[in-house]
PDB file of C-alpha atoms and ligand atoms in Angstrom:
ATOM      1  CA  MET A   1     -58.303  -3.537  52.992  1.00 57.00           C
ATOM      2  CA  LEU A   2     -56.477  -0.648  54.596  1.00 54.00           C
ATOM      3  CA  LYS A   3     -53.473  -2.851  55.129  1.00 63.00           C
ATOM      4  CA  TYR A   4     -53.572  -3.900  51.453  1.00 63.00           C
ATOM      5  CA  ILE A   5     -53.537  -0.252  50.330  1.00 64.00           C
ATOM      6  CA  GLU A   6     -50.588   0.519  52.636  1.00 70.00           C
ATOM      7  CA  ILE A   7     -48.671  -2.513  51.423  1.00 66.00           C
ATOM      8  CA  SER A   8     -49.272  -1.658  47.771  1.00 69.00           C
ATOM      9  CA  LYS A   9     -48.109   1.909  48.504  1.00 71.00           C
ATOM     10  CA  ILE A  10     -44.918   0.531  49.995  1.00 67.00           C
ATOM     11  CA  VAL A  11     -44.488  -1.867  47.037  1.00 65.00           C
ATOM     12  CA  PHE A  12     -45.057   1.016  44.650  1.00 67.00           C
ATOM     13  CA  LYS A  13     -42.511   3.139  46.501  1.00 71.00           C
ATOM     14  CA  PHE A  14     -40.074   0.233  46.516  1.00 68.00           C
ATOM     15  CA  ASP A  15     -40.610  -0.368  42.771  1.00 75.00           C
ATOM     16  CA  LYS A  16     -39.992   3.299  42.068  1.00 76.00           C
ATOM     17  CA  ALA A  17     -36.855   3.346  44.203  1.00 76.00           C
ATOM     18  CA  SER A  18     -35.492   0.191  42.629  1.00 78.00           C
ATOM     19  CA  ALA A  19     -36.266   1.470  39.096  1.00 79.00           C
ATOM     20  CA  LEU A  20     -34.438   4.661  39.968  1.00 79.00           C
ATOM     21  CA  TYR A  21     -31.543   2.675  41.424  1.00 81.00           C
ATOM     22  CA  ASN A  22     -31.407   0.467  38.295  1.00 82.00           C
ATOM     23  CA  ALA A  23     -31.466   3.484  36.013  1.00 82.00           C
ATOM     24  CA  LYS A  24     -28.624   5.039  38.020  1.00 84.00           C
ATOM     25  CA  LEU A  25     -26.678   1.764  37.918  1.00 83.00           C
ATOM     26  CA  ASN A  26     -27.182   1.508  34.155  1.00 84.00           C
ATOM     27  CA  PHE A  27     -26.040   5.074  33.714  1.00 81.00           C
ATOM     28  CA  THR A  28     -22.918   4.500  35.837  1.00 85.00           C
ATOM     29  CA  LEU A  29     -22.185   1.283  33.951  1.00 87.00           C
ATOM     30  CA  GLN A  30     -22.519   3.054  30.618  1.00 88.00           C
ATOM     31  CA  GLU A  31     -20.242   5.848  31.867  1.00 88.00           C
ATOM     32  CA  LYS A  32     -17.645   3.300  33.062  1.00 89.00           C
ATOM     33  CA  GLU A  33     -17.807   1.482  29.705  1.00 90.00           C
ATOM     34  CA  LYS A  34     -17.290   4.799  27.920  1.00 90.00           C
ATOM     35  CA  GLU A  35     -14.300   5.589  30.189  1.00 91.00           C
ATOM     36  CA  ALA A  36     -12.799   2.130  29.613  1.00 92.00           C
ATOM     37  CA  HIS A  37     -13.214   2.554  25.844  1.00 91.00           C
ATOM     38  CA  LEU A  38     -11.583   5.997  25.947  1.00 92.00           C
ATOM     39  CA  LEU A  39      -8.720   4.631  28.058  1.00 92.00           C
ATOM     40  CA  LYS A  40      -8.207   1.782  25.583  1.00 92.00           C
ATOM     41  CA  GLU A  41      -8.100   4.257  22.684  1.00 90.00           C
ATOM     42  CA  LYS A  42      -5.618   6.528  24.541  1.00 89.00           C
ATOM     43  CA  ASN A  43      -3.488   3.489  25.353  1.00 91.00           C
ATOM     44  CA  LYS A  44      -3.358   2.539  21.675  1.00 90.00           C
ATOM     45  CA  GLU A  45      -2.352   6.122  20.785  1.00 89.00           C
ATOM     46  CA  PHE A  46       0.443   6.067  23.394  1.00 87.00           C
ATOM     47  CA  GLU A  47       1.684   2.711  22.097  1.00 87.00           C
ATOM     48  CA  VAL A  48       1.918   4.140  18.556  1.00 88.00           C
ATOM     49  CA  ILE A  49       3.672   7.314  19.789  1.00 84.00           C
ATOM     50  CA  ASN A  50       6.041   5.234  21.928  1.00 82.00           C
ATOM     51  CA  GLU A  51       6.903   2.962  19.002  1.00 83.00           C
ATOM     52  CA  GLU A  52       7.479   5.979  16.715  1.00 84.00           C
ATOM     53  CA  LEU A  53       9.684   7.615  19.344  1.00 80.00           C
ATOM     54  CA  LYS A  54      11.687   4.406  19.750  1.00 78.00           C
ATOM     55  CA  GLN A  55      12.163   4.109  15.977  1.00 80.00           C
ATOM     56  CA  PHE A  56      13.129   7.781  15.727  1.00 80.00           C
ATOM     57  CA  THR A  57      15.739   7.570  18.513  1.00 78.00           C
ATOM     58  CA  TYR A  58      17.090   4.297  17.168  1.00 77.00           C
ATOM     59  CA  ILE A  59      17.448   5.577  13.611  1.00 80.00           C
ATOM     60  CA  THR A  60      18.936   8.943  14.592  1.00 78.00           C
ATOM     61  CA  SER A  61      21.414   7.410  17.019  1.00 77.00           C
ATOM     62  CA  HIS A  62      22.382   4.714  14.492  1.00 78.00           C
ATOM     63  CA  ASP A  63      22.779   7.190  11.659  1.00 83.00           C
ATOM     64  CA  LEU A  64      24.713   9.615  13.828  1.00 85.00           C
ATOM     65  CA  LYS A  65      27.170   7.025  15.077  1.00 85.00           C
ATOM     66  CA  GLU A  66      29.072   6.554  11.822  1.00 87.00           C
ATOM     67  CA  PRO A  67      29.671  10.237  10.897  1.00 89.00           C
ATOM     68  CA  ILE A  68      30.795  10.992  14.459  1.00 90.00           C
ATOM     69  CA  ARG A  69      33.174   8.004  14.444  1.00 89.00           C
ATOM     70  CA  SER A  70      34.618   9.194  11.096  1.00 92.00           C
ATOM     71  CA  LEU A  71      34.985  12.762  12.364  1.00 91.00           C
ATOM     72  CA  ASN A  72      36.893  11.442  15.365  1.00 89.00           C
ATOM     73  CA  ASN A  73      39.156   9.281  13.169  1.00 91.00           C
ATOM     74  CA  TYR A  74      39.932  12.159  10.794  1.00 92.00           C
ATOM     75  CA  VAL A  75      40.831  14.522  13.619  1.00 91.00           C
ATOM     76  CA  GLN A  76      43.201  11.904  15.039  1.00 89.00           C
ATOM     77  CA  LEU A  77      44.683  11.455  11.568  1.00 91.00           C
ATOM     78  CA  LEU A  78      45.112  15.207  11.207  1.00 90.00           C
ATOM     79  CA  ILE A  79      46.894  15.469  14.565  1.00 88.00           C
ATOM     80  CA  ARG A  80      49.212  12.575  13.673  1.00 88.00           C
ATOM     81  CA  SER A  81      49.966  13.634  10.077  1.00 90.00           C
ATOM     82  CA  PHE A  82      50.657  17.298  10.838  1.00 87.00           C
ATOM     83  CA  LYS A  83      52.324  16.686  14.169  1.00 82.00           C
ATOM     84  CA  THR A  84      55.331  18.895  13.374  1.00 86.00           C
ATOM     85  CA  GLU A  85      53.533  21.495  11.262  1.00 89.00           C
ATOM     86  CA  ILE A  86      50.741  22.597  13.558  1.00 89.00           C
ATOM     87  CA  ASN A  87      51.361  25.071  16.338  1.00 91.00           C
ATOM     88  CA  PRO A  88      50.362  24.307  19.971  1.00 90.00           C
ATOM     89  CA  GLN A  89      47.173  26.379  19.720  1.00 92.00           C
ATOM     90  CA  GLN A  90      46.025  24.538  16.575  1.00 91.00           C
ATOM     91  CA  LYS A  91      46.822  21.249  18.304  1.00 89.00           C
ATOM     92  CA  GLU A  92      44.760  22.340  21.320  1.00 92.00           C
ATOM     93  CA  TYR A  93      41.763  23.138  19.048  1.00 92.00           C
ATOM     94  CA  LEU A  94      42.042  19.759  17.341  1.00 91.00           C
ATOM     95  CA  ASN A  95      42.269  18.017  20.702  1.00 91.00           C
ATOM     96  CA  TYR A  96      39.044  19.740  21.727  1.00 92.00           C
ATOM     97  CA  ILE A  97      37.305  18.567  18.543  1.00 92.00           C
ATOM     98  CA  GLU A  98      38.487  15.037  19.309  1.00 90.00           C
ATOM     99  CA  LEU A  99      37.301  15.261  22.930  1.00 91.00           C
ATOM    100  CA  PHE A 100      33.851  16.604  22.038  1.00 92.00           C
ATOM    101  CA  SER A 101      33.280  14.150  19.210  1.00 91.00           C
ATOM    102  CA  SER A 102      34.290  11.313  21.591  1.00 91.00           C
ATOM    103  CA  ARG A 103      31.684  12.603  24.056  1.00 91.00           C
ATOM    104  CA  ILE A 104      28.961  12.679  21.371  1.00 90.00           C
ATOM    105  CA  PHE A 105      29.965   9.144  20.331  1.00 89.00           C
ATOM    106  CA  ALA A 106      29.784   7.883  23.941  1.00 90.00           C
ATOM    107  CA  LEU A 107      26.391   9.562  24.397  1.00 90.00           C
ATOM    108  CA  ILE A 108      24.957   7.980  21.244  1.00 89.00           C
ATOM    109  CA  LYS A 109      26.373   4.571  22.218  1.00 88.00           C
ATOM    110  CA  ASP A 110      24.863   4.749  25.718  1.00 90.00           C
ATOM    111  CA  LEU A 111      21.499   6.053  24.455  1.00 88.00           C
ATOM    112  CA  ASN A 112      21.385   3.195  21.980  1.00 86.00           C
ATOM    113  CA  GLN A 113      22.113   0.714  24.755  1.00 88.00           C
ATOM    114  CA  TYR A 114      19.413   2.300  26.946  1.00 90.00           C
ATOM    115  CA  ILE A 115      16.793   1.939  24.201  1.00 85.00           C
ATOM    116  CA  GLN A 116      17.848  -1.623  23.408  1.00 86.00           C
ATOM    117  CA  VAL A 117      17.260  -2.895  26.964  1.00 88.00           C
ATOM    118  CA  GLN A 118      13.574  -3.360  26.218  1.00 82.00           C
ATOM    119  CA  GLU A 119      14.187  -5.285  22.994  1.00 83.00           C
ATOM    120  CA  PRO A 120      13.234  -8.968  23.350  1.00 83.00           C
ATOM    121  CA  VAL A 121      16.303 -11.167  24.015  1.00 89.00           C
ATOM    122  CA  GLU A 122      16.769 -14.805  24.884  1.00 92.00           C
ATOM    123  CA  ILE A 123      16.494 -15.566  28.604  1.00 93.00           C
ATOM    124  CA  GLY A 124      18.753 -18.220  30.145  1.00 94.00           C
ATOM    125  CA  GLN A 125      20.322 -19.285  33.450  1.00 96.00           C
ATOM    126  CA  VAL A 126      23.218 -16.879  33.905  1.00 97.00           C
ATOM    127  CA  ASP A 127      26.029 -17.944  36.225  1.00 97.00           C
ATOM    128  CA  LEU A 128      27.110 -14.632  37.753  1.00 97.00           C
ATOM    129  CA  ASN A 129      30.526 -16.108  38.711  1.00 97.00           C
ATOM    130  CA  LYS A 130      31.229 -16.537  34.995  1.00 97.00           C
ATOM    131  CA  THR A 131      29.891 -13.045  34.207  1.00 97.00           C
ATOM    132  CA  ILE A 132      32.277 -11.446  36.738  1.00 97.00           C
ATOM    133  CA  HIS A 133      35.233 -13.551  35.484  1.00 97.00           C
ATOM    134  CA  ILE A 134      34.571 -12.398  31.914  1.00 97.00           C
ATOM    135  CA  LEU A 135      34.232  -8.779  33.024  1.00 98.00           C
ATOM    136  CA  LYS A 136      37.491  -8.977  35.014  1.00 97.00           C
ATOM    137  CA  ASP A 137      39.164 -10.195  31.827  1.00 97.00           C
ATOM    138  CA  ASN A 138      37.605  -7.461  29.700  1.00 97.00           C
ATOM    139  CA  LEU A 139      38.606  -4.778  32.187  1.00 97.00           C
ATOM    140  CA  SER A 140      42.067  -6.223  32.866  1.00 97.00           C
ATOM    141  CA  LEU A 141      43.938  -3.207  31.414  1.00 97.00           C
ATOM    142  CA  LEU A 142      42.014  -0.739  33.573  1.00 97.00           C
ATOM    143  CA  ILE A 143      42.298  -3.043  36.596  1.00 97.00           C
ATOM    144  CA  LYS A 144      46.064  -3.180  36.218  1.00 97.00           C
ATOM    145  CA  GLU A 145      46.398   0.539  35.529  1.00 96.00           C
ATOM    146  CA  ARG A 146      44.343   1.547  38.587  1.00 97.00           C
ATOM    147  CA  ASN A 147      45.614  -1.232  40.859  1.00 97.00           C
ATOM    148  CA  VAL A 148      42.075  -2.529  41.437  1.00 98.00           C
ATOM    149  CA  VAL A 149      41.283  -5.537  43.626  1.00 98.00           C
ATOM    150  CA  ILE A 150      38.000  -7.317  42.859  1.00 97.00           C
ATOM    151  CA  LYS A 151      36.820 -10.033  45.247  1.00 96.00           C
ATOM    152  CA  PHE A 152      33.637 -12.046  45.052  1.00 93.00           C
ATOM    153  CA  SER A 153      32.104 -14.842  47.057  1.00 87.00           C
ATOM    154  CA  LYS A 154      30.158 -17.656  45.369  1.00 93.00           C
ATOM    155  CA  LEU A 155      27.453 -15.918  43.357  1.00 96.00           C
ATOM    156  CA  PRO A 156      24.085 -17.373  42.302  1.00 96.00           C
ATOM    157  CA  GLU A 157      22.625 -18.174  38.906  1.00 96.00           C
ATOM    158  CA  ILE A 158      20.011 -15.697  37.710  1.00 97.00           C
ATOM    159  CA  LYS A 159      17.305 -16.304  35.145  1.00 96.00           C
ATOM    160  CA  ALA A 160      17.833 -13.389  32.755  1.00 96.00           C
ATOM    161  CA  PRO A 161      19.322 -12.492  29.368  1.00 96.00           C
ATOM    162  CA  GLU A 162      23.117 -12.941  29.520  1.00 97.00           C
ATOM    163  CA  SER A 163      23.716  -9.565  27.847  1.00 96.00           C
ATOM    164  CA  HIS A 164      21.619  -7.852  30.542  1.00 97.00           C
ATOM    165  CA  MET A 165      23.705  -9.302  33.383  1.00 97.00           C
ATOM    166  CA  HIS A 166      26.920  -8.445  31.509  1.00 97.00           C
ATOM    167  CA  ASP A 167      25.913  -4.795  30.953  1.00 96.00           C
ATOM    168  CA  LEU A 168      24.527  -4.406  34.488  1.00 98.00           C
ATOM    169  CA  PHE A 169      27.711  -5.540  36.250  1.00 98.00           C
ATOM    170  CA  LEU A 170      29.973  -3.829  33.695  1.00 97.00           C
ATOM    171  CA  ASN A 171      28.381  -0.459  34.513  1.00 97.00           C
ATOM    172  CA  LEU A 172      28.607  -1.060  38.266  1.00 98.00           C
ATOM    173  CA  LEU A 173      32.256  -2.199  38.130  1.00 98.00           C
ATOM    174  CA  GLN A 174      33.300   0.673  35.854  1.00 97.00           C
ATOM    175  CA  ASN A 175      31.650   3.181  38.204  1.00 98.00           C
ATOM    176  CA  ALA A 176      33.226   1.569  41.274  1.00 98.00           C
ATOM    177  CA  ILE A 177      36.640   2.095  39.648  1.00 98.00           C
ATOM    178  CA  LYS A 178      35.926   5.522  38.149  1.00 97.00           C
ATOM    179  CA  TYR A 179      34.466   7.184  41.260  1.00 97.00           C
ATOM    180  CA  ASN A 180      37.348   6.094  43.422  1.00 97.00           C
ATOM    181  CA  LYS A 181      40.377   8.120  44.516  1.00 96.00           C
ATOM    182  CA  SER A 182      41.973   5.328  46.532  1.00 96.00           C
ATOM    183  CA  LYS A 183      45.410   4.060  45.490  1.00 96.00           C
ATOM    184  CA  THR A 184      43.940   0.565  45.621  1.00 96.00           C
ATOM    185  CA  PRO A 185      40.272   0.610  44.637  1.00 97.00           C
ATOM    186  CA  LYS A 186      38.649  -2.374  46.325  1.00 98.00           C
ATOM    187  CA  ILE A 187      35.449  -3.946  45.017  1.00 98.00           C
ATOM    188  CA  LYS A 188      33.599  -6.721  46.825  1.00 98.00           C
ATOM    189  CA  ILE A 189      30.663  -8.593  45.334  1.00 98.00           C
ATOM    190  CA  ASP A 190      28.478 -10.680  47.635  1.00 97.00           C
ATOM    191  CA  SER A 191      25.110 -12.365  47.526  1.00 97.00           C
ATOM    192  CA  PHE A 192      22.510 -13.264  50.117  1.00 95.00           C
ATOM    193  CA  THR A 193      18.841 -14.115  50.223  1.00 95.00           C
ATOM    194  CA  SER A 194      15.750 -12.793  51.958  1.00 93.00           C
ATOM    195  CA  ASN A 195      12.321 -14.442  52.125  1.00 92.00           C
ATOM    196  CA  LYS A 196      11.343 -13.433  48.625  1.00 94.00           C
ATOM    197  CA  GLU A 197      14.511 -12.172  46.977  1.00 96.00           C
ATOM    198  CA  ILE A 198      18.038 -13.012  45.892  1.00 97.00           C
ATOM    199  CA  ILE A 199      20.189  -9.972  46.619  1.00 97.00           C
ATOM    200  CA  ILE A 200      23.592  -9.155  45.134  1.00 98.00           C
ATOM    201  CA  SER A 201      25.726  -6.345  46.532  1.00 98.00           C
ATOM    202  CA  VAL A 202      28.594  -4.493  44.862  1.00 98.00           C
ATOM    203  CA  ASN A 203      30.656  -2.604  47.412  1.00 98.00           C
ATOM    204  CA  ASP A 204      33.478  -0.119  46.739  1.00 98.00           C
ATOM    205  CA  ASN A 205      35.808   2.089  48.767  1.00 98.00           C
ATOM    206  CA  GLY A 206      35.216   5.075  46.486  1.00 97.00           C
ATOM    207  CA  ILE A 207      34.164   8.696  46.927  1.00 97.00           C
ATOM    208  CA  GLY A 208      30.621   7.806  48.048  1.00 97.00           C
ATOM    209  CA  ILE A 209      27.298   9.457  47.188  1.00 97.00           C
ATOM    210  CA  PRO A 210      25.530  12.071  49.327  1.00 97.00           C
ATOM    211  CA  LYS A 211      22.268  10.804  50.873  1.00 96.00           C
ATOM    212  CA  LYS A 212      20.191  13.423  49.041  1.00 96.00           C
ATOM    213  CA  ASN A 213      21.340  12.127  45.622  1.00 97.00           C
ATOM    214  CA  GLN A 214      21.018   8.400  46.227  1.00 97.00           C
ATOM    215  CA  VAL A 215      17.711   8.028  44.353  1.00 97.00           C
ATOM    216  CA  GLU A 216      18.123  10.524  41.509  1.00 96.00           C
ATOM    217  CA  ILE A 217      21.427   9.036  40.260  1.00 97.00           C
ATOM    218  CA  PHE A 218      19.345   6.260  38.640  1.00 97.00           C
ATOM    219  CA  GLU A 219      17.632   8.806  36.348  1.00 95.00           C
ATOM    220  CA  VAL A 220      18.849   9.383  32.772  1.00 93.00           C
ATOM    221  CA  PHE A 221      21.467  12.173  32.480  1.00 93.00           C
ATOM    222  CA  LYS A 222      21.704  12.653  36.266  1.00 94.00           C
ATOM    223  CA  ARG A 223      25.349  13.289  37.152  1.00 93.00           C
ATOM    224  CA  LEU A 224      26.887  14.644  40.327  1.00 95.00           C
ATOM    225  CA  HIS A 225      30.196  15.806  38.880  1.00 91.00           C
ATOM    226  CA  ALA A 226      31.569  17.992  36.102  1.00 90.00           C
ATOM    227  CA  LYS A 227      32.835  16.165  33.004  1.00 86.00           C
ATOM    228  CA  THR A 228      36.260  17.684  33.690  1.00 88.00           C
ATOM    229  CA  ASP A 229      36.395  15.797  37.025  1.00 93.00           C
ATOM    230  CA  TYR A 230      34.887  12.480  35.905  1.00 94.00           C
ATOM    231  CA  GLU A 231      34.027  11.636  32.283  1.00 92.00           C
ATOM    232  CA  GLY A 232      30.590  10.117  31.720  1.00 94.00           C
ATOM    233  CA  THR A 233      27.206  10.412  30.050  1.00 94.00           C
ATOM    234  CA  GLY A 234      24.906   9.975  33.049  1.00 95.00           C
ATOM    235  CA  ILE A 235      23.157   7.001  31.430  1.00 95.00           C
ATOM    236  CA  GLY A 236      24.971   4.028  33.035  1.00 97.00           C
ATOM    237  CA  LEU A 237      22.867   3.685  36.181  1.00 98.00           C
ATOM    238  CA  ALA A 238      19.657   4.392  34.234  1.00 97.00           C
ATOM    239  CA  ILE A 239      20.605   1.397  32.045  1.00 97.00           C
ATOM    240  CA  CYS A 240      21.180  -0.685  35.220  1.00 98.00           C
ATOM    241  CA  LYS A 241      17.753   0.311  36.599  1.00 97.00           C
ATOM    242  CA  LYS A 242      16.009  -0.480  33.317  1.00 96.00           C
ATOM    243  CA  ILE A 243      17.754  -3.880  33.087  1.00 97.00           C
ATOM    244  CA  VAL A 244      16.916  -4.803  36.688  1.00 97.00           C
ATOM    245  CA  GLU A 245      13.271  -3.726  36.382  1.00 96.00           C
ATOM    246  CA  GLN A 246      12.934  -5.540  33.055  1.00 94.00           C
ATOM    247  CA  ASN A 247      13.946  -8.673  35.006  1.00 95.00           C
ATOM    248  CA  ASN A 248      11.442  -8.058  37.850  1.00 93.00           C
ATOM    249  CA  GLY A 249      14.085  -6.735  40.220  1.00 96.00           C
ATOM    250  CA  ARG A 250      15.067  -3.653  42.193  1.00 97.00           C
ATOM    251  CA  ILE A 251      18.274  -1.611  42.464  1.00 98.00           C
ATOM    252  CA  TRP A 252      19.302   0.841  45.166  1.00 98.00           C
ATOM    253  CA  VAL A 253      22.400   2.223  46.829  1.00 98.00           C
ATOM    254  CA  GLU A 254      23.611   2.750  50.371  1.00 98.00           C
ATOM    255  CA  SER A 255      26.570   5.045  50.662  1.00 98.00           C
ATOM    256  CA  GLU A 256      28.576   7.354  52.859  1.00 96.00           C
ATOM    257  CA  GLU A 257      30.610  10.203  51.411  1.00 96.00           C
ATOM    258  CA  ASN A 258      34.368   9.521  51.307  1.00 94.00           C
ATOM    259  CA  LYS A 259      33.828   5.992  52.633  1.00 95.00           C
ATOM    260  CA  GLY A 260      32.318   4.107  49.718  1.00 97.00           C
ATOM    261  CA  SER A 261      29.106   2.821  48.206  1.00 98.00           C
ATOM    262  CA  THR A 262      27.220  -0.440  48.104  1.00 98.00           C
ATOM    263  CA  PHE A 263      24.857  -1.039  45.206  1.00 98.00           C
ATOM    264  CA  PHE A 264      22.179  -3.664  45.851  1.00 98.00           C
ATOM    265  CA  ILE A 265      20.357  -5.595  43.150  1.00 98.00           C
ATOM    266  CA  SER A 266      17.516  -7.912  44.022  1.00 97.00           C
ATOM    267  CA  PHE A 267      15.690 -10.501  41.940  1.00 97.00           C
ATOM    268  CA  LEU A 268      12.402 -12.178  42.869  1.00 96.00           C
ATOM    269  CA  LYS A 269      12.896 -15.817  43.860  1.00 93.00           C
ATOM    270  CA  SER A 270       9.466 -16.648  42.407  1.00 92.00           C
ATOM    271  CA  LYS A 271      10.689 -15.567  38.942  1.00 88.00           C
ATOM    272  CA  GLN A 272      13.788 -17.793  39.083  1.00 87.00           C
ATOM    273  CA  LYS A 273      11.984 -21.113  38.525  1.00 75.00           C
TER     274      LYS A 273
HETATM  275  P1  LIG B   1      28.120   8.417  34.559  1.00 60.82           P
HETATM  276  O1  LIG B   1      29.063   7.568  35.310  1.00 60.82           O
HETATM  277  O2  LIG B   1      28.233   8.262  33.086  1.00 60.82           O
HETATM  278  O3  LIG B   1      28.118   9.829  35.011  1.00 60.82           O
HETATM  279  P2  LIG B   1      25.992   6.883  35.816  1.00 60.82           P
HETATM  280  O4  LIG B   1      24.545   6.891  35.479  1.00 60.82           O
HETATM  281  O5  LIG B   1      26.708   5.601  35.723  1.00 60.82           O
HETATM  282  O6  LIG B   1      26.615   7.960  34.856  1.00 60.82           O
HETATM  283  O7  LIG B   1      26.153   7.453  37.279  1.00 60.82           O
HETATM  284  C1  LIG B   1      25.417   8.612  37.673  1.00 60.82           C
HETATM  285  C2  LIG B   1      26.157   9.344  38.779  1.00 60.82           C
HETATM  286  O8  LIG B   1      26.150   8.561  39.983  1.00 60.82           O
HETATM  287  C3  LIG B   1      27.627   9.561  38.486  1.00 60.82           C
HETATM  288  O9  LIG B   1      27.814  10.752  37.749  1.00 60.82           O
HETATM  289  C4  LIG B   1      28.250   9.622  39.873  1.00 60.82           C
HETATM  290  O10 LIG B   1      28.128  10.916  40.383  1.00 60.82           O
HETATM  291  C5  LIG B   1      27.354   8.719  40.688  1.00 60.82           C
HETATM  292  N1  LIG B   1      27.949   7.362  40.901  1.00 60.82           N
HETATM  293  C6  LIG B   1      27.666   6.228  40.228  1.00 60.82           C
HETATM  294  N2  LIG B   1      28.352   5.168  40.710  1.00 60.82           N
HETATM  295  C7  LIG B   1      29.072   5.637  41.740  1.00 60.82           C
HETATM  296  C8  LIG B   1      29.985   5.043  42.671  1.00 60.82           C
HETATM  297  N3  LIG B   1      30.276   3.730  42.642  1.00 60.82           N
HETATM  298  N4  LIG B   1      30.537   5.846  43.611  1.00 60.82           N
HETATM  299  C9  LIG B   1      30.249   7.152  43.675  1.00 60.82           C
HETATM  300  N5  LIG B   1      29.398   7.791  42.830  1.00 60.82           N
HETATM  301  C10 LIG B   1      28.821   7.051  41.872  1.00 60.82           C
END
């Protein structure tokens, strides 16, 4: 009898503890559900804001492009038509207007390109050998002018939008030529593989990048030089990073000041099938 009372006391205690535990569990579950619901709502809000922001930037940059292009054309026309009538100071002012409007135009163009990276585009098998051949053709004037030598070993095919690969390597090649004081800028493009990745490297014999800046240069508007030394918008490498990440890859640089830089781009093998 005594034993029965003790056992029922224990059972009672156990029942109470388990009821308490269940109540606590229910409460935590309800709290978690509430949190998940709130998170979902916030996510929806962010998606709307993000979409609005995208539309806003797209429309403003599109609408700004034309007037800036016209302004630039008219200034050039003015300089040409009044060549003999304007004094050197007036010519200098007009040249400044032309320079600044060209900078605004370049900025709008690059911003537009940056936004467009996330737009859906057709994915195909891109032969990087062809991409580099096309780019060499497109840049032939600059290559000749700067005495550039571009060499590349057999490059792989990458599953990605063709325009992405074109813009990625265009930015890297242009930078390799621009940030280079050598009489013969040399660019070498190679590829190799690791366990999980296909890696492409773009090496130059340019001015190099200090160690402390090697991560931040991939951020939008991050530049290491004055516009008077090297023209640019500071968006090129941010475009490269966005393109690479959009295609499940990584981009980084290894560089030594005054010796040159090597940009590495890797793509996951598992995403190439
Ligand atoms: P931009 O060239 O328009 O300034 P980028 O985003 O392409 O913008 O590059 C960011 C910065 O990284 C550049 O201002 C430059 O300082 C540095 N950089 C990029 N590529 C190279 C390179 N190949 N060699 C040396 N510095 C480079």
